[in-house]
PDB file of C-alpha atoms in Angstrom:
ATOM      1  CA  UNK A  11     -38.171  46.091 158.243  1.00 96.00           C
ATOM      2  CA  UNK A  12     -41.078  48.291 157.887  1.00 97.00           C
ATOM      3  CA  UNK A  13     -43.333  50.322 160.207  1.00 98.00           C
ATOM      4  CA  UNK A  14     -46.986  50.714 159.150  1.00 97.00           C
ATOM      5  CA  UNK A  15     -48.267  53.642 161.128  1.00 98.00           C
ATOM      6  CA  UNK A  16     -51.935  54.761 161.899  1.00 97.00           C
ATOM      7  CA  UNK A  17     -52.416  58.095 163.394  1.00 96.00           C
ATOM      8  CA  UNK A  18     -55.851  58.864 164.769  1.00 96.00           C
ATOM      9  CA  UNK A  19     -57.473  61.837 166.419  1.00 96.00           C
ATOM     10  CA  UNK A  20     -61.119  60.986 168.310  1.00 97.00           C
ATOM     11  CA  UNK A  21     -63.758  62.931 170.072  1.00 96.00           C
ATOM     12  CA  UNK A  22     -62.737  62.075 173.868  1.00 94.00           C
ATOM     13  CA  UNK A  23     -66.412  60.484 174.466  1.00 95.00           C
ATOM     14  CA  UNK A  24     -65.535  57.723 172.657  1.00 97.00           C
ATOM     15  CA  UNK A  25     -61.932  57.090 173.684  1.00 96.00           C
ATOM     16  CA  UNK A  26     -62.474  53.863 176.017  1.00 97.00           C
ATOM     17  CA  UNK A  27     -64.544  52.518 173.329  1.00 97.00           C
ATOM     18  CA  UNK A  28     -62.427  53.078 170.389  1.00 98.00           C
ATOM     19  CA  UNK A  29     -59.810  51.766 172.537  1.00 98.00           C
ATOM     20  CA  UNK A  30     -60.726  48.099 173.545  1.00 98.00           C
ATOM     21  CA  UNK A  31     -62.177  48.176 169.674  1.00 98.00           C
ATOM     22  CA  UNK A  32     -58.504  48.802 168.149  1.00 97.00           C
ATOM     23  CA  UNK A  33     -57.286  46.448 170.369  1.00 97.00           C
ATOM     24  CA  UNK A  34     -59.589  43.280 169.416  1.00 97.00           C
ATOM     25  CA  UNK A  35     -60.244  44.402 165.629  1.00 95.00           C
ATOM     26  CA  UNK A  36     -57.444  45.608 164.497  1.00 95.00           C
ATOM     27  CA  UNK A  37     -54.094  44.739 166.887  1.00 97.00           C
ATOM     28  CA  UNK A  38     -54.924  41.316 167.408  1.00 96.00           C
ATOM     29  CA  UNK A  39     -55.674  40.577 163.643  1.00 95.00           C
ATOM     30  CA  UNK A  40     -52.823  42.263 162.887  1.00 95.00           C
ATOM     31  CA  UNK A  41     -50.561  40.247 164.420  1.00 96.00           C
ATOM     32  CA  UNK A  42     -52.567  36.472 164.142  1.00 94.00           C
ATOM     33  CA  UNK A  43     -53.533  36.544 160.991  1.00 89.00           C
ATOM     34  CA  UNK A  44     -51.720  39.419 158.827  1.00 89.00           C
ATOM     35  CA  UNK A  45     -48.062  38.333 159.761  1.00 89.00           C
ATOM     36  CA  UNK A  46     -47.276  41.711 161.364  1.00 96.00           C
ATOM     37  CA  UNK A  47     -44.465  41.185 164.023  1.00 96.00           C
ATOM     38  CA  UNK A  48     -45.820  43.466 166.492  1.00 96.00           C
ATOM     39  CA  UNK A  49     -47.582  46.371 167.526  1.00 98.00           C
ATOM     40  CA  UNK A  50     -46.989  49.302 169.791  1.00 98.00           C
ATOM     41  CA  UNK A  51     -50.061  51.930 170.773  1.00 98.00           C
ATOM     42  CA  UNK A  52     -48.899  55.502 171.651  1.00 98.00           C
ATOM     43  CA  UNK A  53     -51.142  58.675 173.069  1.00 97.00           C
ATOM     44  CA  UNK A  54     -50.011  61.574 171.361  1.00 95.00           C
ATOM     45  CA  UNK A  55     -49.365  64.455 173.508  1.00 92.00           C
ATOM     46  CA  UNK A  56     -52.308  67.633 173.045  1.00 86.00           C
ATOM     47  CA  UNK A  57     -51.684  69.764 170.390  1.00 79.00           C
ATOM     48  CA  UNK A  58     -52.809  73.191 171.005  1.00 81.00           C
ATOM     49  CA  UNK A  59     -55.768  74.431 169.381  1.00 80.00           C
ATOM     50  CA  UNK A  60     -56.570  71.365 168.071  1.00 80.00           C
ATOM     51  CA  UNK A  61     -59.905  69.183 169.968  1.00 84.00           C
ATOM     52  CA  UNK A  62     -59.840  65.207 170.527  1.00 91.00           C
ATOM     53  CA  UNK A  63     -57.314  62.838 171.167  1.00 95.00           C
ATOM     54  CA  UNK A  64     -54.599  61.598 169.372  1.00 96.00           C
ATOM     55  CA  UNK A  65     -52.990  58.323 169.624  1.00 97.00           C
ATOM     56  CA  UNK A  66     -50.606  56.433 167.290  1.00 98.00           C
ATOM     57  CA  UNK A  67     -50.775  52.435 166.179  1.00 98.00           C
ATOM     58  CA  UNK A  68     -47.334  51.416 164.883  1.00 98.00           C
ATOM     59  CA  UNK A  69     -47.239  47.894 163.169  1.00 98.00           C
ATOM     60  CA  UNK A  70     -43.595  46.482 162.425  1.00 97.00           C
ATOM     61  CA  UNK A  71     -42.914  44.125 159.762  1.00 96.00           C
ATOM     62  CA  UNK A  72     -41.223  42.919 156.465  1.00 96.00           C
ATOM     63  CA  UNK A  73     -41.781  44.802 153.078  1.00 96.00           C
ATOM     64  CA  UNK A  74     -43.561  41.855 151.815  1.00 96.00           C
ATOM     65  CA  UNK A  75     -46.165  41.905 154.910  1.00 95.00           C
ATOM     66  CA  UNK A  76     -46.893  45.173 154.537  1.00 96.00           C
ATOM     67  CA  UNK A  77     -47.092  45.586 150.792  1.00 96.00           C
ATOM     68  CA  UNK A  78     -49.281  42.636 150.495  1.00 95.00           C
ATOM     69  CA  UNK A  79     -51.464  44.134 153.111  1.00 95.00           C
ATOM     70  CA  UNK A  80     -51.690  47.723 151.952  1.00 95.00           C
ATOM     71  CA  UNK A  81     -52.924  45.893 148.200  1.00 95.00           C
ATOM     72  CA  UNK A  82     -55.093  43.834 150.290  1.00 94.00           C
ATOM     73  CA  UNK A  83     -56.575  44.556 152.991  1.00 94.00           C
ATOM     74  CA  UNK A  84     -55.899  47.967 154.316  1.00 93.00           C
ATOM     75  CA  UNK A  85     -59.308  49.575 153.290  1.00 93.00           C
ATOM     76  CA  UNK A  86     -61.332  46.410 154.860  1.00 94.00           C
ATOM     77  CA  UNK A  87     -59.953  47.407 158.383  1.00 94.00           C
ATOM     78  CA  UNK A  88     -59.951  51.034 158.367  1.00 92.00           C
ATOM     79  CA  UNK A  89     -63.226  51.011 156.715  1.00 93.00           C
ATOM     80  CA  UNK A  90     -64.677  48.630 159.810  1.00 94.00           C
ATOM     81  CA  UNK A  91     -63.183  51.445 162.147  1.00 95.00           C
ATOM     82  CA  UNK A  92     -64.893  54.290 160.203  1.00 93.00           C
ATOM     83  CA  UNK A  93     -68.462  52.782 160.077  1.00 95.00           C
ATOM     84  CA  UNK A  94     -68.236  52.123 163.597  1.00 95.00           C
ATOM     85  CA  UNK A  95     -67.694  55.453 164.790  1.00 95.00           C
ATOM     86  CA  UNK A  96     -68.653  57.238 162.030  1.00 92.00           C
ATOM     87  CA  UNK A  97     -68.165  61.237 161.994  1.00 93.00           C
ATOM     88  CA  UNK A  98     -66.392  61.056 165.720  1.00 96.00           C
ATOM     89  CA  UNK A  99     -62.855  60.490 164.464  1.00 94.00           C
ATOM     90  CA  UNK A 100     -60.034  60.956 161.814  1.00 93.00           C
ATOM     91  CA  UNK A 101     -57.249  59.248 160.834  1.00 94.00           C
ATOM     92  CA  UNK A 102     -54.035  58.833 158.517  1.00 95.00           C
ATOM     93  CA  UNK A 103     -51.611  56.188 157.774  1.00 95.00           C
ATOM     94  CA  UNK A 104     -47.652  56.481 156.618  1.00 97.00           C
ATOM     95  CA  UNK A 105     -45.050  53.721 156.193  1.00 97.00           C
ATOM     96  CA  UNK A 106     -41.676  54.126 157.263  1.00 97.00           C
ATOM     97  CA  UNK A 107     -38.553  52.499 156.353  1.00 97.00           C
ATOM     98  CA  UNK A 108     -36.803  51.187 159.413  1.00 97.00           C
ATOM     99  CA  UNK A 109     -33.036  52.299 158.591  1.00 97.00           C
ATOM    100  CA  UNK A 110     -31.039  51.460 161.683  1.00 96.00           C
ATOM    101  CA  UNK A 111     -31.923  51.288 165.377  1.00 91.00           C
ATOM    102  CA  UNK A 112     -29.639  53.123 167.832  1.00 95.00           C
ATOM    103  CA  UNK A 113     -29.942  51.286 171.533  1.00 91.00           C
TER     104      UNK A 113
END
């Protein structure tokens, strides 16, 4: 299993709207219609010295999923995101390699 991660850091005006526009255009597709298992969204603590807000989108799913979509589709949805609020945020994605999980 894989973990597609998206790490974002937005100017706080536009933090409920960036929210509830994650959630519908990019979680939900995600998971209906992209096969990804299942999401988790994550505030990242301040850093100090640094403005905004950051917040984490982790995506879980097979190697398959995820290669397919990074070939894909990947600039489609993070373009949408970047037209739409344009200048007022910055992002970067990594993949990670799910290993083993400790409980």
């Amino acid at each position: 299993m894989f973990i597609y991660n998206l790490t974002y850091q937005i100017e706080e005006t536009i933090q409920d709207l960036w929210l509830d526009y994650i959630k519908e255009n990019l979680v939900s597709p995600l998971l209906e219609h992209e096969n990804f298992e299942n999401a988790r969204l994550c505030k990242i603590d301040p850093v100090k010295g640094i403005e905004g807000i950051g917040y984490s989108i982790q995506f879980t799913c097979k190697k398959e999923t995820l290669e397919k979509f990074l070939q894909e589709k990947e600039t489609f949805y993070r373009s949408k995101i970047y037209q739409k609020f344009q200048g007022k945020l910055v992002d970067f994605s990594t993949t990670l390699e799910i290993i083993e999980d400790f409980k």
